[in-house]
């Protein structure tokens, strides 16, 4: 996801869109610590969607839509220290599923507030990246099913909330 903040990457993606017809782009790490989406400061969770918005703003400005891979685990929610790649993205399940639910709900609600429900309904969402590979997920298959269930409910709760006119 951090590459989506770079001008050279954006220029290349624009060319892919114009010349090859790319309509969506999927990328790792919208929740990674280097995106600053969730950090803990003075024992309080701080949500910042600024960098994620920069990526979304660019994609939408060129007529593309994001394919949101909701991974990796922010360090402040992680259940362990295991990471992958040189940029050290955390690949553990959350230690607190309620906090995971809150993160996903706040993020998707933020995107709906920024980009509109009709736009976000056309985005693709993927829960995690290749959880069947131990390099990308340290939990069990059942742990992944729990993660998926929590994330899917958090995403769908935003739509439900909007249909009834307020927080669920």
Coordinates of N, CA, C and O in Angstrom, one line a residue:
X1 N 0.8 -1.2 0.0 CA 0.0 0.0 0.0 C 0.9 1.3 0.0 O 0.5 2.2 -0.6
X2 N 2.0 1.2 0.7 CA 2.8 2.4 0.7 C 3.4 2.8 -0.6 O 3.6 4.0 -0.9
X3 N 3.5 1.8 -1.5 CA 4.0 2.2 -2.9 C 2.9 3.1 -3.6 O 3.3 3.9 -4.4
X4 N 1.7 2.9 -3.2 CA 0.6 3.7 -3.8 C 0.7 5.2 -3.5 O 0.0 6.0 -4.1
X5 N 1.6 5.5 -2.6 CA 1.8 6.9 -2.2 C 2.9 7.6 -3.1 O 3.0 8.8 -3.0
X6 N 3.6 6.7 -3.8 CA 4.7 7.2 -4.6 C 4.3 7.7 -6.0 O 3.5 7.1 -6.7
X7 N 4.8 8.8 -6.4 CA 4.5 9.4 -7.7 C 4.9 8.5 -8.9 O 4.1 8.4 -9.8
X8 N 6.0 7.8 -8.8 CA 6.4 6.9 -9.9 C 5.5 5.8 -10.0 O 5.1 5.4 -11.1
X9 N 5.0 5.2 -8.9 CA 4.1 4.1 -8.9 C 2.7 4.6 -9.5 O 2.1 3.9 -10.3
X10 N 2.3 5.8 -9.1 CA 1.1 6.3 -9.6 C 1.1 6.5 -11.1 O 0.2 6.2 -11.8
X11 N 2.2 7.0 -11.6 CA 2.4 7.2 -13.0 C 2.3 5.9 -13.8 O 1.7 5.8 -14.8
X12 N 3.0 4.9 -13.2 CA 2.9 3.6 -13.9 C 1.5 3.0 -13.9 O 1.1 2.4 -14.9
X13 N 0.8 3.1 -12.8 CA -0.5 2.6 -12.7 C -1.5 3.3 -13.6 O -2.3 2.7 -14.3
X14 N -1.3 4.6 -13.7 CA -2.1 5.4 -14.7 C -1.9 4.8 -16.1 O -2.9 4.6 -16.8
X15 N -0.7 4.6 -16.4 CA -0.4 4.0 -17.8 C -1.1 2.6 -17.9 O -1.6 2.3 -19.0
X16 N -1.0 1.8 -16.9 CA -1.7 0.5 -16.9 C -3.2 0.6 -17.1 O -3.8 -0.1 -17.9
X17 N -3.7 1.6 -16.5 CA -5.2 1.9 -16.6 C -5.5 2.3 -18.0 O -6.4 1.8 -18.6
X18 N -4.8 3.3 -18.5 CA -5.0 3.8 -19.8 C -4.7 2.9 -21.0 O -5.5 2.7 -21.9
X19 N -3.6 2.2 -20.9 CA -3.2 1.3 -22.0 C -3.7 -0.1 -22.0 O -3.8 -0.7 -23.0
X20 N -3.9 -0.6 -20.7 CA -4.3 -2.0 -20.6 C -5.7 -2.2 -20.0 O -6.2 -3.3 -20.0
X21 N -6.3 -1.1 -19.6 CA -7.7 -1.2 -19.2 C -7.8 -1.6 -17.7 O -8.9 -2.1 -17.4
X22 N -6.8 -1.6 -16.9 CA -6.9 -2.0 -15.5 C -8.1 -1.2 -14.9 O -8.2 0.0 -15.1
X23 N -8.9 -1.9 -14.1 CA -10.1 -1.2 -13.5 C -10.0 -1.2 -12.0 O -10.5 -0.4 -11.3
X24 N -9.2 -2.2 -11.4 CA -9.0 -2.3 -10.0 C -7.5 -2.6 -9.7 O -6.8 -3.0 -10.6
X25 N -7.1 -2.3 -8.5 CA -5.8 -2.6 -8.1 C -5.8 -3.2 -6.7 O -6.5 -2.7 -5.8
X26 N -5.2 -4.3 -6.5 CA -5.1 -5.0 -5.2 C -3.6 -4.8 -4.7 O -2.7 -4.9 -5.4
X27 N -3.5 -4.5 -3.4 CA -2.2 -4.4 -2.8 C -2.2 -4.8 -1.4 O -3.2 -4.9 -0.7
X28 N -1.0 -5.1 -0.9 CA -0.8 -5.6 0.5 C -0.7 -4.3 1.4 O -0.3 -3.3 1.0
X29 N -1.1 -4.6 2.6 CA -0.7 -3.7 3.7 C -1.4 -2.4 4.0 O -0.8 -1.5 4.6
X30 N -2.7 -2.3 3.7 CA -3.4 -1.1 4.0 C -3.5 -0.9 5.5 O -3.6 0.2 6.0
X31 N -3.3 -2.0 6.3 CA -3.4 -1.9 7.7 C -2.0 -2.0 8.4 O -1.8 -2.0 9.6
X32 N -0.9 -2.1 7.5 CA 0.4 -2.2 8.1 C 0.8 -0.9 8.8 O 0.3 0.2 8.5
X33 N 1.7 -1.1 9.7 CA 2.2 0.0 10.5 C 2.8 1.1 9.7 O 2.6 2.3 10.1
X34 N 3.4 0.8 8.6 CA 4.0 1.9 7.8 C 3.0 2.8 7.1 O 3.3 3.9 6.7
X35 N 1.7 2.4 7.1 CA 0.6 3.2 6.6 C 0.0 4.1 7.7 O -0.7 5.0 7.5
X36 N 0.4 3.7 9.0 CA -0.1 4.6 10.1 C -1.6 4.5 10.4 O -2.1 5.4 11.0
X37 N -2.2 3.4 9.9 CA -3.7 3.3 10.0 C -4.1 3.2 11.5 O -5.1 3.8 11.9
X38 N -3.4 2.5 12.3 CA -3.7 2.3 13.7 C -2.4 2.3 14.5 O -1.6 1.4 14.2
X39 N -2.3 3.2 15.4 CA -1.1 3.1 16.3 C -1.6 3.4 17.7 O -2.7 3.8 18.0
X40 N -0.8 3.0 18.7 CA -1.1 3.3 20.1 C -0.2 4.4 20.6 O 1.1 4.3 20.5
X41 N -0.8 5.4 21.1 CA 0.0 6.6 21.6 C -0.5 6.8 23.0 O -1.8 7.0 23.2
X42 N 0.4 6.8 24.0 CA 0.0 7.1 25.4 C -1.2 6.1 25.8 O -2.1 6.6 26.5
X43 N -1.0 4.9 25.4 CA -2.0 3.8 25.8 C -3.4 4.0 25.2 O -4.4 3.5 25.7
X44 N -3.5 4.8 24.2 CA -4.8 5.0 23.5 C -4.6 4.7 22.0 O -3.6 5.0 21.4
X45 N -5.6 4.1 21.4 CA -5.6 3.8 20.0 C -5.9 5.0 19.2 O -6.8 5.7 19.5
X46 N -5.0 5.3 18.2 CA -5.2 6.4 17.3 C -5.4 5.9 15.9 O -4.5 5.2 15.4
X47 N -6.5 6.2 15.3 CA -6.8 5.8 14.0 C -6.5 7.0 13.0 O -6.9 8.1 13.3
X48 N -5.7 6.7 12.0 CA -5.4 7.7 11.0 C -5.6 7.1 9.6 O -4.9 6.1 9.2
X49 N -6.5 7.6 8.8 CA -6.8 7.1 7.5 C -6.2 7.9 6.4 O -6.5 7.8 5.2
X50 N -5.3 8.9 6.8 CA -4.8 9.8 5.8 C -4.1 9.1 4.7 O -4.3 9.4 3.5
X51 N -3.1 8.2 5.0 CA -2.4 7.5 3.9 C -3.3 6.6 3.1 O -3.2 6.6 1.8
X52 N -4.2 5.9 3.7 CA -5.1 5.1 3.0 C -6.0 5.9 2.0 O -6.2 5.6 0.9
X53 N -6.4 7.1 2.5 CA -7.2 8.0 1.7 C -6.3 8.5 0.5 O -6.9 8.7 -0.6
X54 N -5.1 8.8 0.7 CA -4.2 9.2 -0.4 C -4.2 8.2 -1.6 O -4.3 8.6 -2.7
X55 N -4.1 6.9 -1.2 CA -4.1 5.9 -2.2 C -5.5 5.8 -2.9 O -5.6 5.8 -4.1
X56 N -6.6 5.8 -2.1 CA -7.9 5.8 -2.7 C -8.2 7.0 -3.5 O -8.8 6.8 -4.6
X57 N -7.8 8.2 -3.1 CA -8.1 9.4 -3.8 C -7.4 9.3 -5.2 O -8.0 9.7 -6.2
X58 N -6.2 8.8 -5.2 CA -5.5 8.7 -6.5 C -6.2 7.7 -7.4 O -6.5 8.0 -8.6
X59 N -6.5 6.5 -6.9 CA -7.2 5.5 -7.7 C -8.5 6.0 -8.3 O -8.8 5.9 -9.5
X60 N -9.3 6.6 -7.5 CA -10.6 7.1 -7.9 C -10.4 8.3 -8.9 O -11.2 8.4 -9.9
X61 N -9.4 9.1 -8.7 CA -9.2 10.2 -9.6 C -8.8 9.8 -11.1 O -9.1 10.5 -12.0
X62 N -8.3 8.6 -11.2 CA -8.0 8.1 -12.6 C -9.0 7.1 -13.1 O -8.8 6.4 -14.1
X63 N -10.1 6.9 -12.4 CA -11.2 6.0 -12.9 C -11.0 4.6 -12.5 O -11.6 3.7 -13.1
X64 N -10.2 4.3 -11.5 CA -10.0 2.9 -11.0 C -10.7 2.8 -9.6 O -11.0 3.8 -9.0
X65 N -10.8 1.6 -9.2 CA -11.3 1.3 -7.9 C -10.4 0.4 -7.1 O -9.7 -0.4 -7.7
X66 N -10.3 0.6 -5.8 CA -9.4 -0.3 -5.0 C -10.0 -1.7 -4.8 O -11.2 -1.8 -4.8
X67 N -9.1 -2.6 -4.7 CA -9.5 -4.0 -4.3 C -8.8 -4.1 -2.9 O -7.6 -4.3 -2.8
X68 N -9.5 -3.9 -1.8 CA -9.0 -3.7 -0.5 C -8.7 -5.1 0.1 O -9.5 -5.8 0.5
X69 N -7.4 -5.4 0.2 CA -6.9 -6.5 1.0 C -6.7 -6.1 2.4 O -5.8 -5.3 2.7
X70 N -7.5 -6.5 3.3 CA -7.5 -6.0 4.7 C -6.4 -6.8 5.5 O -6.7 -7.9 6.1
X71 N -5.2 -6.4 5.4 CA -4.1 -7.0 6.0 C -3.0 -6.0 6.0 O -3.1 -4.9 5.4
X72 N -1.9 -6.1 6.7 CA -1.5 -7.1 7.7 C -2.0 -6.6 9.1 O -2.6 -5.5 9.2
X73 N -1.6 -7.2 10.2 CA -2.1 -6.9 11.5 C -1.3 -5.7 12.0 O 0.0 -5.8 12.1
X74 N -1.9 -4.6 12.4 CA -1.2 -3.5 13.1 C -0.6 -4.1 14.4 O -1.2 -4.9 15.1
X75 N 0.7 -3.7 14.6 CA 1.4 -4.2 15.8 C 0.6 -4.1 17.1 O 0.6 -5.0 17.9
X76 N -0.1 -3.0 17.2 CA -0.8 -2.7 18.5 C -1.9 -3.7 18.7 O -2.4 -3.9 19.8
X77 N -2.4 -4.4 17.6 CA -3.4 -5.4 17.8 C -2.9 -6.8 17.7 O -3.6 -7.8 17.9
X78 N -1.6 -7.0 17.4 CA -1.1 -8.3 17.1 C -1.0 -9.2 18.3 O -0.8 -8.7 19.4
X79 N -1.1 -10.5 18.0 CA -1.0 -11.5 19.1 C 0.5 -12.1 19.2 O 0.7 -12.9 20.1
X80 N 1.3 -11.6 18.3 CA 2.7 -12.1 18.4 C 3.6 -11.3 17.5 O 3.2 -10.4 16.8
X81 N 4.9 -11.6 17.5 CA 5.9 -10.8 16.8 C 6.2 -11.2 15.4 O 7.0 -10.5 14.7
X82 N 5.6 -12.3 14.9 CA 6.0 -12.8 13.6 C 5.7 -11.9 12.4 O 4.6 -11.3 12.4
X83 N 6.6 -11.7 11.5 CA 6.5 -10.8 10.4 C 6.9 -11.4 9.1 O 7.5 -12.5 9.1
X84 N 6.6 -10.7 8.0 CA 7.0 -11.2 6.7 C 7.6 -10.1 5.9 O 7.3 -8.9 6.1
X85 N 8.4 -10.4 4.9 CA 9.1 -9.5 4.0 C 10.0 -8.5 4.7 O 10.1 -8.5 5.9
X86 N 10.8 -7.8 3.9 CA 11.7 -6.9 4.4 C 11.1 -5.7 5.2 O 11.7 -5.1 6.1
X87 N 9.8 -5.4 4.9 CA 9.1 -4.3 5.5 C 8.4 -4.8 6.8 O 7.7 -4.0 7.5
X88 N 8.6 -6.1 7.1 CA 8.2 -6.6 8.4 C 6.7 -6.4 8.8 O 6.4 -6.0 9.9
X89 N 5.8 -6.9 7.9 CA 4.4 -6.8 8.2 C 4.0 -8.0 9.1 O 4.4 -9.1 8.8
X90 N 3.2 -7.7 10.1 CA 2.8 -8.7 11.1 C 1.8 -9.6 10.5 O 0.8 -9.2 9.9
X91 N 2.0 -10.9 10.8 CA 1.2 -12.0 10.2 C 0.4 -12.8 11.2 O 0.0 -13.9 11.0
X92 N 0.2 -12.2 12.4 CA -0.4 -12.9 13.5 C -1.9 -12.5 13.6 O -2.3 -11.4 13.2
X93 N -2.7 -13.4 14.2 CA -4.1 -13.0 14.4 C -4.2 -11.8 15.5 O -3.2 -11.6 16.2
X94 N -5.3 -11.2 15.5 CA -5.4 -10.1 16.6 C -5.5 -10.7 17.9 O -6.0 -11.8 18.1
X95 N -5.0 -10.0 18.9 CA -5.1 -10.6 20.3 C -6.5 -10.2 20.9 O -6.9 -10.7 21.9
X96 N -7.2 -9.2 20.2 CA -8.5 -8.7 20.7 C -9.4 -8.5 19.5 O -9.2 -7.6 18.7
X97 N -10.3 -9.4 19.3 CA -11.2 -9.4 18.1 C -12.1 -8.2 18.2 O -12.5 -7.7 17.1
X98 N -12.5 -7.7 19.3 CA -13.3 -6.5 19.5 C -12.6 -5.3 18.9 O -13.1 -4.5 18.2
X99 N -11.3 -5.2 19.2 CA -10.5 -4.1 18.6 C -10.3 -4.2 17.1 O -10.3 -3.2 16.4
X100 N -10.2 -5.5 16.6 CA -10.1 -5.7 15.2 C -11.4 -5.3 14.5 O -11.4 -4.6 13.5
X101 N -12.6 -5.7 15.1 CA -13.9 -5.3 14.6 C -14.0 -3.8 14.5 O -14.4 -3.2 13.5
X102 N -13.5 -3.1 15.6 CA -13.6 -1.6 15.6 C -12.8 -1.0 14.5 O -13.2 -0.1 13.8
X103 N -11.6 -1.5 14.3 CA -10.7 -1.0 13.2 C -11.4 -1.1 11.9 O -11.4 -0.2 11.1
X104 N -11.8 -2.3 11.6 CA -12.4 -2.6 10.2 C -13.7 -1.7 10.1 O -13.9 -1.1 9.0
X105 N -14.5 -1.6 11.1 CA -15.7 -0.8 11.0 C -15.4 0.6 10.8 O -16.0 1.3 9.9
X106 N -14.5 1.2 11.6 CA -14.2 2.6 11.5 C -13.6 2.9 10.1 O -13.9 3.9 9.5
X107 N -12.7 2.0 9.6 CA -12.1 2.2 8.3 C -13.1 2.2 7.2 O -13.2 3.2 6.4
X108 N -14.0 1.2 7.1 CA -15.0 1.2 6.1 C -16.0 2.3 6.2 O -16.4 2.9 5.2
X109 N -16.4 2.6 7.4 CA -17.3 3.7 7.6 C -16.7 5.0 7.1 O -17.4 5.9 6.5
X110 N -15.4 5.2 7.4 CA -14.7 6.4 7.0 C -14.7 6.5 5.4 O -15.0 7.5 4.9
X111 N -14.4 5.3 4.8 CA -14.5 5.4 3.3 C -15.9 5.7 2.8 O -16.0 6.4 1.8
X112 N -16.9 5.2 3.4 CA -18.3 5.5 3.0 C -18.5 7.0 3.2 O -19.1 7.6 2.3
X113 N -18.1 7.5 4.3 CA -18.3 9.0 4.5 C -17.5 9.8 3.5 O -18.0 10.8 3.0
X114 N -16.3 9.3 3.1 CA -15.5 10.1 2.1 C -16.0 9.9 0.7 O -16.0 10.9 -0.1
X115 N -16.3 8.7 0.3 CA -16.5 8.3 -1.1 C -17.9 8.0 -1.4 O -18.2 7.8 -2.6
X116 N -18.8 7.8 -0.4 CA -20.2 7.5 -0.7 C -20.4 6.0 -0.7 O -19.6 5.2 -1.2
X117 N -21.6 5.6 -0.2 CA -21.9 4.2 -0.1 C -22.0 3.5 -1.5 O -21.6 2.4 -1.7
X118 N -22.6 4.3 -2.5 CA -22.7 3.7 -3.8 C -21.4 3.4 -4.5 O -21.2 2.5 -5.2
X119 N -20.4 4.2 -4.2 CA -19.0 4.0 -4.7 C -18.4 2.8 -4.0 O -17.9 1.8 -4.6
X120 N -18.4 2.8 -2.6 CA -17.7 1.7 -1.9 C -18.4 0.4 -2.1 O -17.7 -0.6 -2.0
X121 N -19.7 0.3 -2.4 CA -20.3 -0.9 -2.6 C -19.8 -1.6 -3.9 O -19.9 -2.8 -4.1
X122 N -19.1 -0.9 -4.7 CA -18.4 -1.5 -5.9 C -17.0 -1.9 -5.7 O -16.3 -2.3 -6.6
X123 N -16.4 -1.6 -4.5 CA -15.1 -2.0 -4.2 C -15.1 -3.5 -3.9 O -16.1 -4.1 -3.4
X124 N -14.0 -4.2 -4.1 CA -13.8 -5.5 -3.6 C -13.0 -5.5 -2.3 O -12.2 -4.7 -2.1
X125 N -13.4 -6.4 -1.4 CA -12.7 -6.5 -0.1 C -12.2 -8.0 0.0 O -13.0 -8.9 -0.3
X126 N -11.0 -8.1 0.4 CA -10.4 -9.4 0.7 C -9.9 -9.4 2.1 O -9.3 -8.5 2.6
X127 N -10.3 -10.4 2.9 CA -9.8 -10.5 4.3 C -8.5 -11.3 4.3 O -8.5 -12.5 4.1
X128 N -7.4 -10.6 4.5 CA -6.1 -11.1 4.6 C -5.5 -11.5 3.3 O -6.1 -11.3 2.2
X129 N -4.3 -12.0 3.3 CA -3.6 -12.4 2.1 C -3.1 -13.8 2.3 O -2.3 -14.1 3.3
X130 N -3.5 -14.7 1.5 CA -3.0 -16.1 1.5 C -2.9 -16.7 2.9 O -1.8 -17.1 3.3
X131 N -4.0 -16.8 3.6 CA -3.9 -17.3 5.0 C -3.5 -18.8 5.0 O -3.2 -19.4 6.1
X132 N -3.6 -19.4 3.9 CA -3.2 -20.9 3.8 C -1.7 -21.1 3.8 O -1.3 -22.2 3.8
X133 N -1.0 -20.0 3.7 CA 0.5 -20.1 3.7 C 1.0 -19.6 5.0 O 0.7 -18.5 5.4
X134 N 1.9 -20.4 5.7 CA 2.4 -20.1 7.0 C 3.2 -18.8 7.0 O 3.3 -18.2 8.0
X135 N 3.8 -18.5 5.8 CA 4.5 -17.2 5.8 C 3.6 -16.0 6.0 O 4.1 -15.0 6.4
X136 N 2.4 -16.1 5.6 CA 1.5 -15.0 5.7 C 0.5 -15.0 6.8 O -0.3 -14.1 7.0
X137 N 0.4 -16.1 7.5 CA -0.6 -16.3 8.6 C -0.1 -17.3 9.6 O 0.1 -18.5 9.2
X138 N 0.0 -16.9 10.8 CA 0.5 -17.8 11.8 C -0.6 -18.6 12.6 O -0.3 -19.5 13.3
X139 N -1.8 -18.1 12.4 CA -2.9 -18.8 13.0 C -3.3 -20.1 12.3 O -2.8 -20.4 11.2
X140 N -4.3 -20.7 12.9 CA -4.8 -22.0 12.3 C -5.9 -21.6 11.2 O -6.3 -20.4 11.1
X141 N -6.4 -22.6 10.5 CA -7.5 -22.4 9.6 C -8.7 -21.8 10.4 O -9.3 -20.9 9.9
X142 N -9.0 -22.4 11.5 CA -10.1 -21.9 12.3 C -9.9 -20.5 12.8 O -10.8 -19.7 12.8
X143 N -8.7 -20.1 13.1 CA -8.4 -18.7 13.5 C -8.7 -17.8 12.3 O -9.2 -16.7 12.5
X144 N -8.3 -18.2 11.1 CA -8.6 -17.4 10.0 C -10.2 -17.3 9.8 O -10.6 -16.2 9.5
X145 N -10.9 -18.4 10.0 CA -12.3 -18.3 9.8 C -12.9 -17.3 10.8 O -13.9 -16.6 10.5
X146 N -12.4 -17.2 12.0 CA -12.8 -16.3 13.0 C -12.5 -14.9 12.6 O -13.3 -14.0 12.6
X147 N -11.3 -14.6 12.1 CA -10.9 -13.3 11.6 C -11.8 -12.9 10.5 O -12.3 -11.8 10.5
X148 N -12.0 -13.8 9.5 CA -12.9 -13.5 8.4 C -14.3 -13.1 8.9 O -14.9 -12.1 8.4
X149 N -14.8 -13.9 9.8 CA -16.2 -13.7 10.2 C -16.3 -12.3 10.9 O -17.3 -11.6 10.6
X150 N -15.3 -12.0 11.7 CA -15.4 -10.7 12.4 C -15.3 -9.5 11.4 O -16.0 -8.5 11.5
X151 N -14.3 -9.6 10.4 CA -14.2 -8.6 9.4 C -15.4 -8.4 8.5 O -15.8 -7.3 8.3
X152 N -15.9 -9.6 8.1 CA -17.1 -9.5 7.2 C -18.3 -8.9 8.0 O -19.0 -8.0 7.4
X153 N -18.5 -9.2 9.2 CA -19.6 -8.6 10.0 C -19.3 -7.1 10.2 O -20.3 -6.3 10.1
X154 N -18.1 -6.7 10.4 CA -17.8 -5.3 10.6 C -18.1 -4.5 9.3 O -18.6 -3.4 9.4
X155 N -17.7 -5.1 8.2 CA -17.9 -4.4 6.9 C -19.4 -4.3 6.7 O -20.0 -3.2 6.3
X156 N -20.1 -5.4 6.8 CA -21.6 -5.4 6.6 C -22.4 -4.5 7.6 O -23.4 -4.0 7.2
X157 N -21.8 -4.4 8.7 CA -22.5 -3.5 9.7 C -22.5 -2.1 9.3 O -23.5 -1.3 9.7
X158 N -21.6 -1.6 8.5 CA -21.6 -0.3 8.0 C -22.8 -0.1 7.1 O -23.6 0.9 7.3
X159 N -23.0 -1.0 6.2 CA -24.2 -0.9 5.3 C -25.5 -0.9 6.1 O -26.4 -0.1 5.9
X160 N -25.6 -1.8 7.0 CA -26.8 -2.0 7.9 C -27.0 -0.7 8.7 O -28.1 -0.2 8.7
X161 N -26.0 -0.1 9.2 CA -26.0 1.1 10.0 C -26.6 2.2 9.1 O -27.5 3.0 9.6
X162 N -26.2 2.3 7.9 CA -26.7 3.4 7.0 C -28.1 3.2 6.6 O -28.8 4.1 6.4
X163 N -28.5 1.9 6.5 CA -29.9 1.6 6.1 C -30.9 2.0 7.2 O -32.0 2.4 6.9
X164 N -30.5 1.9 8.4 CA -31.4 2.3 9.5 C -31.2 3.7 10.0 O -31.8 4.1 10.9
X165 N -30.2 4.4 9.5 CA -30.0 5.8 9.8 C -29.2 6.1 11.0 O -29.3 7.2 11.5
X166 N -28.4 5.2 11.4 CA -27.5 5.6 12.6 C -26.7 4.4 13.0 O -26.8 3.3 12.4
X167 N -25.8 4.6 14.0 CA -24.9 3.5 14.5 C -25.8 2.3 14.9 O -26.8 2.4 15.5
X168 N -25.2 1.1 14.6 CA -25.9 -0.2 15.0 C -25.7 -0.4 16.5 O -24.9 0.0 17.1

